[in-house]
PDB file of C-alpha atoms in Angstrom:
ATOM      1  CA  MET A  20     -34.560  65.004 196.200  1.00 44.00           C
ATOM      2  CA  SER A  21     -35.171  62.855 192.771  1.00 45.00           C
ATOM      3  CA  THR A  22     -32.922  62.544 189.847  1.00 50.00           C
ATOM      4  CA  SER A  23     -34.687  64.045 186.957  1.00 51.00           C
ATOM      5  CA  LYS A  24     -35.618  61.519 183.586  1.00 59.00           C
ATOM      6  CA  ALA A  25     -34.167  62.771 180.658  1.00 59.00           C
ATOM      7  CA  THR A  26     -35.583  62.961 177.069  1.00 63.00           C
ATOM      8  CA  ALA A  27     -33.612  62.980 173.769  1.00 64.00           C
ATOM      9  CA  ASP A  28     -34.672  66.154 172.701  1.00 88.00           C
ATOM     10  CA  VAL A  29     -33.333  68.768 175.685  1.00 96.00           C
ATOM     11  CA  ARG A  30     -29.799  70.119 175.186  1.00 97.00           C
ATOM     12  CA  LEU A  31     -27.541  72.039 177.487  1.00 98.00           C
ATOM     13  CA  HIS A  32     -25.634  75.112 176.578  1.00 98.00           C
ATOM     14  CA  VAL A  33     -23.016  76.559 178.592  1.00 98.00           C
ATOM     15  CA  LEU A  34     -21.855  79.933 178.365  1.00 98.00           C
ATOM     16  CA  ASP A  35     -18.887  81.919 179.074  1.00 98.00           C
ATOM     17  CA  THR A  36     -20.319  85.102 180.787  1.00 98.00           C
ATOM     18  CA  GLY A  37     -17.373  86.705 182.502  1.00 97.00           C
ATOM     19  CA  LEU A  38     -14.379  86.297 184.806  1.00 98.00           C
ATOM     20  CA  ILE A  39     -13.435  87.358 188.188  1.00 98.00           C
ATOM     21  CA  GLN A  40     -10.605  88.295 189.506  1.00 98.00           C
ATOM     22  CA  CYS A  41      -9.986  88.327 192.945  1.00 98.00           C
ATOM     23  CA  ALA A  42      -7.014  89.768 195.101  1.00 98.00           C
ATOM     24  CA  ASP A  43      -8.120  88.268 198.666  1.00 98.00           C
ATOM     25  CA  TYR A  44      -9.499  84.373 197.625  1.00 98.00           C
ATOM     26  CA  ALA A  45     -10.251  84.074 201.693  1.00 97.00           C
ATOM     27  CA  LEU A  46     -13.380  85.544 200.743  1.00 97.00           C
ATOM     28  CA  TYR A  47     -14.734  82.687 199.260  1.00 97.00           C
ATOM     29  CA  SER A  48     -12.659  79.893 200.683  1.00 97.00           C
ATOM     30  CA  PRO A  49     -12.087  79.348 203.838  1.00 95.00           C
ATOM     31  CA  ALA A  50      -8.676  76.883 202.624  1.00 94.00           C
ATOM     32  CA  ALA A  51      -7.318  79.918 201.204  1.00 96.00           C
ATOM     33  CA  PRO A  52      -4.867  82.368 203.212  1.00 96.00           C
ATOM     34  CA  PRO A  53      -5.318  86.103 203.333  1.00 96.00           C
ATOM     35  CA  GLY A  54      -4.567  87.971 200.128  1.00 96.00           C
ATOM     36  CA  THR A  55      -4.446  84.840 197.867  1.00 97.00           C
ATOM     37  CA  TYR A  56      -5.033  86.013 194.436  1.00 98.00           C
ATOM     38  CA  ALA A  57      -7.612  83.368 192.355  1.00 98.00           C
ATOM     39  CA  GLU A  58      -9.947  83.810 189.580  1.00 98.00           C
ATOM     40  CA  MET A  59     -13.225  82.342 189.169  1.00 98.00           C
ATOM     41  CA  SER A  60     -15.404  81.428 185.867  1.00 98.00           C
ATOM     42  CA  VAL A  61     -18.904  82.894 185.494  1.00 98.00           C
ATOM     43  CA  ARG A  62     -20.998  80.851 183.895  1.00 98.00           C
ATOM     44  CA  SER A  63     -24.556  80.684 182.313  1.00 98.00           C
ATOM     45  CA  TYR A  64     -26.585  77.885 181.190  1.00 98.00           C
ATOM     46  CA  LEU A  65     -29.256  77.454 177.847  1.00 98.00           C
ATOM     47  CA  VAL A  66     -31.800  75.104 178.383  1.00 98.00           C
ATOM     48  CA  ALA A  67     -33.231  74.104 174.664  1.00 97.00           C
ATOM     49  CA  HIS A  68     -36.263  71.790 175.775  1.00 97.00           C
ATOM     50  CA  PRO A  69     -39.055  71.166 172.710  1.00 95.00           C
ATOM     51  CA  ASP A  70     -41.406  73.431 174.798  1.00 95.00           C
ATOM     52  CA  GLY A  71     -39.132  76.427 174.851  1.00 96.00           C
ATOM     53  CA  LEU A  72     -35.725  78.010 176.200  1.00 98.00           C
ATOM     54  CA  LEU A  73     -34.763  78.586 179.647  1.00 98.00           C
ATOM     55  CA  LEU A  74     -31.344  81.080 180.188  1.00 98.00           C
ATOM     56  CA  TRP A  75     -30.054  80.041 184.189  1.00 98.00           C
ATOM     57  CA  ASP A  76     -28.002  82.972 185.106  1.00 98.00           C
ATOM     58  CA  THR A  77     -27.281  85.809 183.044  1.00 98.00           C
ATOM     59  CA  GLY A  78     -23.423  86.551 183.873  1.00 98.00           C
ATOM     60  CA  ILE A  79     -21.896  89.548 184.136  1.00 98.00           C
ATOM     61  CA  ALA A  80     -22.681  92.735 182.282  1.00 98.00           C
ATOM     62  CA  ASP A  81     -21.913  92.354 178.940  1.00 98.00           C
ATOM     63  CA  SER A  82     -21.730  96.688 178.441  1.00 97.00           C
ATOM     64  CA  ILE A  83     -18.238  95.786 180.829  1.00 98.00           C
ATOM     65  CA  ALA A  84     -16.457  93.882 177.169  1.00 97.00           C
ATOM     66  CA  ALA A  85     -16.132  97.159 176.440  1.00 96.00           C
ATOM     67  CA  ARG A  86     -13.938  98.299 178.634  1.00 95.00           C
ATOM     68  CA  PRO A  87     -10.166  96.713 178.201  1.00 90.00           C
ATOM     69  CA  ASP A  88      -9.416  96.665 181.621  1.00 94.00           C
ATOM     70  CA  GLY A  89     -12.617  95.381 182.726  1.00 97.00           C
ATOM     71  CA  GLU A  90     -14.295  97.085 185.533  1.00 97.00           C
ATOM     72  CA  ARG A  91     -12.754  96.989 189.027  1.00 97.00           C
ATOM     73  CA  LEU A  92     -15.676  97.004 191.415  1.00 94.00           C
ATOM     74  CA  ASN A  93     -13.345  97.784 194.456  1.00 95.00           C
ATOM     75  CA  GLU A  94      -9.948  96.553 195.845  1.00 96.00           C
ATOM     76  CA  THR A  95      -9.799  93.321 195.650  1.00 97.00           C
ATOM     77  CA  HIS A  96     -12.504  92.646 192.682  1.00 98.00           C
ATOM     78  CA  VAL A  97     -11.897  92.816 189.277  1.00 98.00           C
ATOM     79  CA  PHE A  98     -14.776  91.623 186.619  1.00 98.00           C
ATOM     80  CA  ARG A  99     -14.413  90.871 182.856  1.00 98.00           C
ATOM     81  CA  VAL A 100     -16.147  90.382 179.958  1.00 98.00           C
ATOM     82  CA  PRO A 101     -13.906  88.794 176.756  1.00 96.00           C
ATOM     83  CA  ALA A 102     -17.479  87.825 175.148  1.00 96.00           C
ATOM     84  CA  THR A 103     -21.230  88.793 175.384  1.00 98.00           C
ATOM     85  CA  LEU A 104     -23.627  87.107 176.412  1.00 98.00           C
ATOM     86  CA  ARG A 105     -25.754  88.951 173.227  1.00 98.00           C
ATOM     87  CA  ALA A 106     -23.069  87.763 170.827  1.00 98.00           C
ATOM     88  CA  GLN A 107     -23.165  83.864 172.649  1.00 98.00           C
ATOM     89  CA  LEU A 108     -26.556  83.923 171.950  1.00 98.00           C
ATOM     90  CA  LYS A 109     -26.596  84.908 168.386  1.00 98.00           C
ATOM     91  CA  ALA A 110     -23.956  81.889 167.749  1.00 97.00           C
ATOM     92  CA  LEU A 111     -26.584  79.567 168.576  1.00 97.00           C
ATOM     93  CA  GLY A 112     -29.347  81.531 166.665  1.00 97.00           C
ATOM     94  CA  HIS A 113     -31.250  82.756 169.077  1.00 98.00           C
ATOM     95  CA  ALA A 114     -31.706  86.335 170.005  1.00 97.00           C
ATOM     96  CA  PRO A 115     -32.826  88.085 173.550  1.00 98.00           C
ATOM     97  CA  ALA A 116     -36.318  88.397 172.537  1.00 97.00           C
ATOM     98  CA  ASP A 117     -36.384  84.110 172.104  1.00 98.00           C
ATOM     99  CA  ILE A 118     -35.446  83.510 175.796  1.00 98.00           C
ATOM    100  CA  GLY A 119     -38.984  83.173 177.263  1.00 97.00           C
ATOM    101  CA  LEU A 120     -37.750  82.229 181.106  1.00 98.00           C
ATOM    102  CA  LEU A 121     -34.932  82.956 183.180  1.00 98.00           C
ATOM    103  CA  GLY A 122     -33.701  81.069 185.926  1.00 98.00           C
ATOM    104  CA  LEU A 123     -32.004  82.454 188.891  1.00 98.00           C
ATOM    105  CA  SER A 124     -29.988  80.814 191.396  1.00 98.00           C
ATOM    106  CA  HIS A 125     -29.624  83.820 193.459  1.00 98.00           C
ATOM    107  CA  LEU A 126     -29.714  87.614 192.589  1.00 98.00           C
ATOM    108  CA  HIS A 127     -26.028  88.846 193.330  1.00 98.00           C
ATOM    109  CA  ILE A 128     -24.191  90.600 190.825  1.00 97.00           C
ATOM    110  CA  ASP A 129     -22.433  88.297 188.739  1.00 97.00           C
ATOM    111  CA  HIS A 130     -25.258  86.384 187.986  1.00 98.00           C
ATOM    112  CA  VAL A 131     -27.678  88.733 186.928  1.00 98.00           C
ATOM    113  CA  GLY A 132     -25.763  91.247 184.580  1.00 97.00           C
ATOM    114  CA  ASN A 133     -27.999  91.352 181.827  1.00 97.00           C
ATOM    115  CA  LEU A 134     -31.797  91.192 183.318  1.00 98.00           C
ATOM    116  CA  ASP A 135     -32.458  94.542 180.919  1.00 97.00           C
ATOM    117  CA  LEU A 136     -31.802  92.037 177.964  1.00 98.00           C
ATOM    118  CA  PHE A 137     -35.203  89.836 178.760  1.00 98.00           C
ATOM    119  CA  PRO A 138     -37.666  92.435 179.289  1.00 96.00           C
ATOM    120  CA  ASP A 139     -40.421  89.613 178.488  1.00 96.00           C
ATOM    121  CA  ALA A 140     -39.076  86.906 179.798  1.00 98.00           C
ATOM    122  CA  THR A 141     -40.573  84.921 183.283  1.00 98.00           C
ATOM    123  CA  ALA A 142     -38.394  84.378 185.941  1.00 98.00           C
ATOM    124  CA  LEU A 143     -37.985  81.945 188.488  1.00 98.00           C
ATOM    125  CA  MET A 144     -36.856  82.408 191.814  1.00 98.00           C
ATOM    126  CA  GLN A 145     -36.853  80.475 195.141  1.00 98.00           C
ATOM    127  CA  ARG A 146     -39.633  82.451 197.282  1.00 98.00           C
ATOM    128  CA  ALA A 147     -37.209  82.922 199.915  1.00 98.00           C
ATOM    129  CA  GLU A 148     -35.022  85.022 197.283  1.00 98.00           C
ATOM    130  CA  TYR A 149     -37.266  87.307 196.725  1.00 98.00           C
ATOM    131  CA  ASP A 150     -38.551  88.176 200.291  1.00 98.00           C
ATOM    132  CA  ALA A 151     -34.723  88.813 200.777  1.00 98.00           C
ATOM    133  CA  ALA A 152     -33.941  90.346 197.698  1.00 98.00           C
ATOM    134  CA  TYR A 153     -36.548  92.649 197.706  1.00 98.00           C
ATOM    135  CA  GLY A 154     -37.319  92.974 201.818  1.00 97.00           C
ATOM    136  CA  PRO A 155     -35.857  96.229 203.653  1.00 97.00           C
ATOM    137  CA  ASP A 156     -32.467  94.383 204.760  1.00 96.00           C
ATOM    138  CA  ALA A 157     -31.626  93.816 200.900  1.00 97.00           C
ATOM    139  CA  GLU A 158     -28.105  95.639 201.182  1.00 96.00           C
ATOM    140  CA  ALA A 159     -27.649  94.306 205.231  1.00 95.00           C
ATOM    141  CA  LEU A 160     -28.016  90.753 202.799  1.00 96.00           C
ATOM    142  CA  THR A 161     -25.437  91.478 200.748  1.00 95.00           C
ATOM    143  CA  TYR A 162     -27.794  92.146 197.331  1.00 97.00           C
ATOM    144  CA  ILE A 163     -27.356  95.423 195.303  1.00 97.00           C
ATOM    145  CA  PRO A 164     -30.941  95.857 194.213  1.00 98.00           C
ATOM    146  CA  GLU A 165     -30.522  98.441 190.964  1.00 97.00           C
ATOM    147  CA  THR A 166     -28.112  95.483 189.979  1.00 97.00           C
ATOM    148  CA  TYR A 167     -31.922  93.545 189.394  1.00 98.00           C
ATOM    149  CA  ALA A 168     -33.971  96.544 189.198  1.00 97.00           C
ATOM    150  CA  ALA A 169     -34.382  95.492 185.431  1.00 96.00           C
ATOM    151  CA  LEU A 170     -36.435  92.442 186.264  1.00 97.00           C
ATOM    152  CA  ASP A 171     -40.465  92.748 186.279  1.00 95.00           C
ATOM    153  CA  GLN A 172     -41.910  92.176 189.190  1.00 95.00           C
ATOM    154  CA  ALA A 173     -44.920  91.478 187.747  1.00 96.00           C
ATOM    155  CA  LYS A 174     -43.267  88.634 185.676  1.00 97.00           C
ATOM    156  CA  ILE A 175     -41.053  86.902 188.474  1.00 98.00           C
ATOM    157  CA  GLN A 176     -42.315  83.646 189.472  1.00 98.00           C
ATOM    158  CA  LYS A 177     -41.681  82.451 192.744  1.00 98.00           C
ATOM    159  CA  ILE A 178     -41.309  78.810 193.847  1.00 97.00           C
ATOM    160  CA  ALA A 179     -40.839  77.131 197.000  1.00 96.00           C
ATOM    161  CA  GLY A 180     -38.522  74.273 196.877  1.00 96.00           C
ATOM    162  CA  SER A 181     -38.210  71.908 193.746  1.00 97.00           C
ATOM    163  CA  HIS A 182     -40.058  73.144 190.927  1.00 98.00           C
ATOM    164  CA  ASP A 183     -40.480  70.680 187.342  1.00 97.00           C
ATOM    165  CA  VAL A 184     -39.571  73.665 184.913  1.00 97.00           C
ATOM    166  CA  PHE A 185     -41.244  71.882 182.183  1.00 96.00           C
ATOM    167  CA  GLY A 186     -43.634  69.403 183.623  1.00 96.00           C
ATOM    168  CA  ASP A 187     -41.563  66.140 182.568  1.00 95.00           C
ATOM    169  CA  GLY A 188     -38.937  65.900 185.080  1.00 96.00           C
ATOM    170  CA  THR A 189     -36.236  66.851 182.976  1.00 97.00           C
ATOM    171  CA  VAL A 190     -35.718  70.614 183.917  1.00 98.00           C
ATOM    172  CA  VAL A 191     -36.052  70.606 187.706  1.00 98.00           C
ATOM    173  CA  THR A 192     -35.011  73.362 190.036  1.00 98.00           C
ATOM    174  CA  VAL A 193     -33.166  72.305 193.403  1.00 98.00           C
ATOM    175  CA  PRO A 194     -33.239  74.520 196.378  1.00 98.00           C
ATOM    176  CA  LEU A 195     -29.770  75.091 197.767  1.00 98.00           C
ATOM    177  CA  PRO A 196     -30.229  77.597 200.424  1.00 98.00           C
ATOM    178  CA  GLY A 197     -27.141  79.007 202.636  1.00 98.00           C
ATOM    179  CA  HIS A 198     -25.193  80.833 200.608  1.00 98.00           C
ATOM    180  CA  THR A 199     -27.872  82.865 199.853  1.00 98.00           C
ATOM    181  CA  PRO A 200     -31.489  82.658 201.495  1.00 98.00           C
ATOM    182  CA  GLY A 201     -32.954  81.677 198.524  1.00 98.00           C
ATOM    183  CA  HIS A 202     -30.331  80.473 196.266  1.00 98.00           C
ATOM    184  CA  GLN A 203     -30.858  77.177 194.230  1.00 98.00           C
ATOM    185  CA  GLY A 204     -29.668  74.723 191.658  1.00 98.00           C
ATOM    186  CA  LEU A 205     -30.940  73.552 188.269  1.00 98.00           C
ATOM    187  CA  LEU A 206     -31.095  69.457 187.414  1.00 98.00           C
ATOM    188  CA  VAL A 207     -31.025  69.032 184.169  1.00 98.00           C
ATOM    189  CA  ALA A 208     -31.567  65.181 182.852  1.00 97.00           C
ATOM    190  CA  LEU A 209     -29.494  64.565 179.506  1.00 97.00           C
ATOM    191  CA  PRO A 210     -29.603  61.452 177.154  1.00 93.00           C
ATOM    192  CA  GLU A 211     -26.144  60.530 176.763  1.00 95.00           C
ATOM    193  CA  THR A 212     -24.509  63.092 178.748  1.00 96.00           C
ATOM    194  CA  GLY A 213     -27.275  62.432 182.174  1.00 97.00           C
ATOM    195  CA  ASN A 214     -28.050  63.823 185.241  1.00 97.00           C
ATOM    196  CA  VAL A 215     -26.098  67.613 185.791  1.00 98.00           C
ATOM    197  CA  LEU A 216     -26.639  69.848 188.664  1.00 98.00           C
ATOM    198  CA  LEU A 217     -25.748  73.212 187.694  1.00 98.00           C
ATOM    199  CA  ALA A 218     -24.868  74.120 191.588  1.00 98.00           C
ATOM    200  CA  GLY A 219     -24.114  77.610 191.279  1.00 97.00           C
ATOM    201  CA  ASP A 220     -22.744  79.046 194.495  1.00 98.00           C
ATOM    202  CA  LEU A 221     -22.875  75.863 196.536  1.00 98.00           C
ATOM    203  CA  ALA A 222     -19.010  76.134 196.998  1.00 98.00           C
ATOM    204  CA  TYR A 223     -16.324  77.924 195.257  1.00 97.00           C
ATOM    205  CA  SER A 224     -13.915  74.628 194.150  1.00 97.00           C
ATOM    206  CA  VAL A 225     -14.307  71.129 193.760  1.00 97.00           C
ATOM    207  CA  ALA A 226     -12.170  70.816 196.862  1.00 97.00           C
ATOM    208  CA  ASP A 227     -14.310  72.705 198.983  1.00 98.00           C
ATOM    209  CA  TYR A 228     -16.926  71.343 198.160  1.00 98.00           C
ATOM    210  CA  THR A 229     -15.446  68.199 198.468  1.00 98.00           C
ATOM    211  CA  ALA A 230     -14.552  68.939 201.785  1.00 97.00           C
ATOM    212  CA  GLY A 231     -17.603  70.515 203.135  1.00 97.00           C
ATOM    213  CA  ALA A 232     -15.916  73.769 203.396  1.00 96.00           C
ATOM    214  CA  VAL A 233     -18.359  76.527 203.578  1.00 97.00           C
ATOM    215  CA  ARG A 234     -17.956  80.212 202.966  1.00 96.00           C
ATOM    216  CA  THR A 235     -17.705  81.875 206.414  1.00 95.00           C
ATOM    217  CA  LEU A 236     -19.429  84.743 204.417  1.00 96.00           C
ATOM    218  CA  ASN A 237     -22.619  82.805 203.525  1.00 97.00           C
ATOM    219  CA  PHE A 238     -26.063  83.807 204.899  1.00 97.00           C
ATOM    220  CA  ASP A 239     -26.295  80.705 206.883  1.00 98.00           C
ATOM    221  CA  LEU A 240     -23.590  78.716 207.125  1.00 98.00           C
ATOM    222  CA  ASP A 241     -25.315  75.356 208.818  1.00 98.00           C
ATOM    223  CA  ALA A 242     -28.259  75.559 205.704  1.00 98.00           C
ATOM    224  CA  SER A 243     -25.095  75.707 203.283  1.00 98.00           C
ATOM    225  CA  ARG A 244     -23.737  72.623 204.796  1.00 98.00           C
ATOM    226  CA  THR A 245     -27.165  70.915 204.753  1.00 98.00           C
ATOM    227  CA  SER A 246     -27.061  71.555 200.979  1.00 98.00           C
ATOM    228  CA  ILE A 247     -23.862  70.797 200.036  1.00 98.00           C
ATOM    229  CA  ASP A 248     -24.831  67.175 201.957  1.00 98.00           C
ATOM    230  CA  ALA A 249     -27.820  67.378 199.482  1.00 98.00           C
ATOM    231  CA  ALA A 250     -25.794  67.874 196.453  1.00 98.00           C
ATOM    232  CA  LYS A 251     -23.425  64.950 197.437  1.00 98.00           C
ATOM    233  CA  THR A 252     -26.588  62.850 197.994  1.00 98.00           C
ATOM    234  CA  LEU A 253     -27.654  63.373 194.525  1.00 98.00           C
ATOM    235  CA  GLU A 254     -24.073  63.092 193.185  1.00 98.00           C
ATOM    236  CA  ALA A 255     -24.404  59.468 194.915  1.00 98.00           C
ATOM    237  CA  THR A 256     -27.178  58.257 192.104  1.00 97.00           C
ATOM    238  CA  GLY A 257     -24.862  59.636 189.567  1.00 97.00           C
ATOM    239  CA  VAL A 258     -25.412  63.425 188.837  1.00 98.00           C
ATOM    240  CA  LYS A 259     -22.669  65.669 187.753  1.00 98.00           C
ATOM    241  CA  VAL A 260     -22.306  68.576 190.214  1.00 98.00           C
ATOM    242  CA  TRP A 261     -20.904  71.690 188.204  1.00 98.00           C
ATOM    243  CA  LEU A 262     -19.777  74.169 190.340  1.00 98.00           C
ATOM    244  CA  HIS A 263     -20.751  78.059 188.786  1.00 93.00           C
ATOM    245  CA  HIS A 264     -16.793  79.396 189.901  1.00 97.00           C
ATOM    246  CA  ASP A 265     -14.214  77.088 189.580  1.00 97.00           C
ATOM    247  CA  ILE A 266     -12.254  77.955 186.630  1.00 97.00           C
ATOM    248  CA  ASP A 267     -10.172  74.894 186.738  1.00 97.00           C
ATOM    249  CA  ALA A 268     -13.090  72.552 186.478  1.00 96.00           C
ATOM    250  CA  GLN A 269     -14.869  74.681 183.936  1.00 96.00           C
ATOM    251  CA  ARG A 270     -12.259  74.034 181.853  1.00 95.00           C
ATOM    252  CA  LYS A 271     -13.009  71.298 181.445  1.00 96.00           C
ATOM    253  CA  ILE A 272     -16.332  71.582 180.367  1.00 97.00           C
ATOM    254  CA  GLU A 273     -16.729  72.432 176.922  1.00 97.00           C
ATOM    255  CA  THR A 274     -18.668  75.765 176.322  1.00 97.00           C
ATOM    256  CA  ALA A 275     -21.118  76.940 173.489  1.00 97.00           C
ATOM    257  CA  PRO A 276     -21.686  76.511 170.317  1.00 96.00           C
ATOM    258  CA  ALA A 277     -20.600  72.859 171.895  1.00 96.00           C
ATOM    259  CA  TYR A 278     -23.773  71.263 174.015  1.00 97.00           C
ATOM    260  CA  TYR A 279     -24.880  68.847 175.898  1.00 97.00           C
ATOM    261  CA  GLY A 280     -27.536  66.366 175.165  1.00 96.00           C
TER     262      GLY A 280
END
């Protein structure tokens, strides 16, 4: 994989699209003792390119923002939404209808919460993700089909491997399978910030990523290790690797209305 070529006209906004309160972080980190409490950030990203807007992941559902105590999914997980995705887009001067492209790292519930806001957008996902999430074994593969039922399958662009979104090398999908069959990242080239890899659920913490520690519940552990190695190869060239759920690392990253350019 090669790094992208920056242009002065690309901007990246980081959107805070939820918080996960987890009563057993050992489900995510092999380094955590059973029963460890942890909070995980949820992020979406708006890429403003001269040829259009790309929203990368859609976070936790905005409807949860109206619930002061959040939404309890099960014994170990509570979802919270301090600020809605719609409100954050509005603050940037955009309506949901302005978003022409949705990029989906994968189709887990905390990444697809607001798909209903974008009925006319084209969704980019890896073909392997599509085949798994829309196949007969979707639930066994940890997908919840009703959470992405709002996606119009006719508007899904299925890609295989790297894909140059705008055709100029500035915004490129990076296959990072393992967490799910078609998990992917996004490599964004920015003129001042440099190259940033939005690495999704490649690892749940910088410590685990650094150690090459793989979540035991991932779909494919070997593929997960290979994907971590691929990200580290990019990092060695100067690419910044941003992990979606590491709340401590994400506190160092500015959220909208600030932007990275």
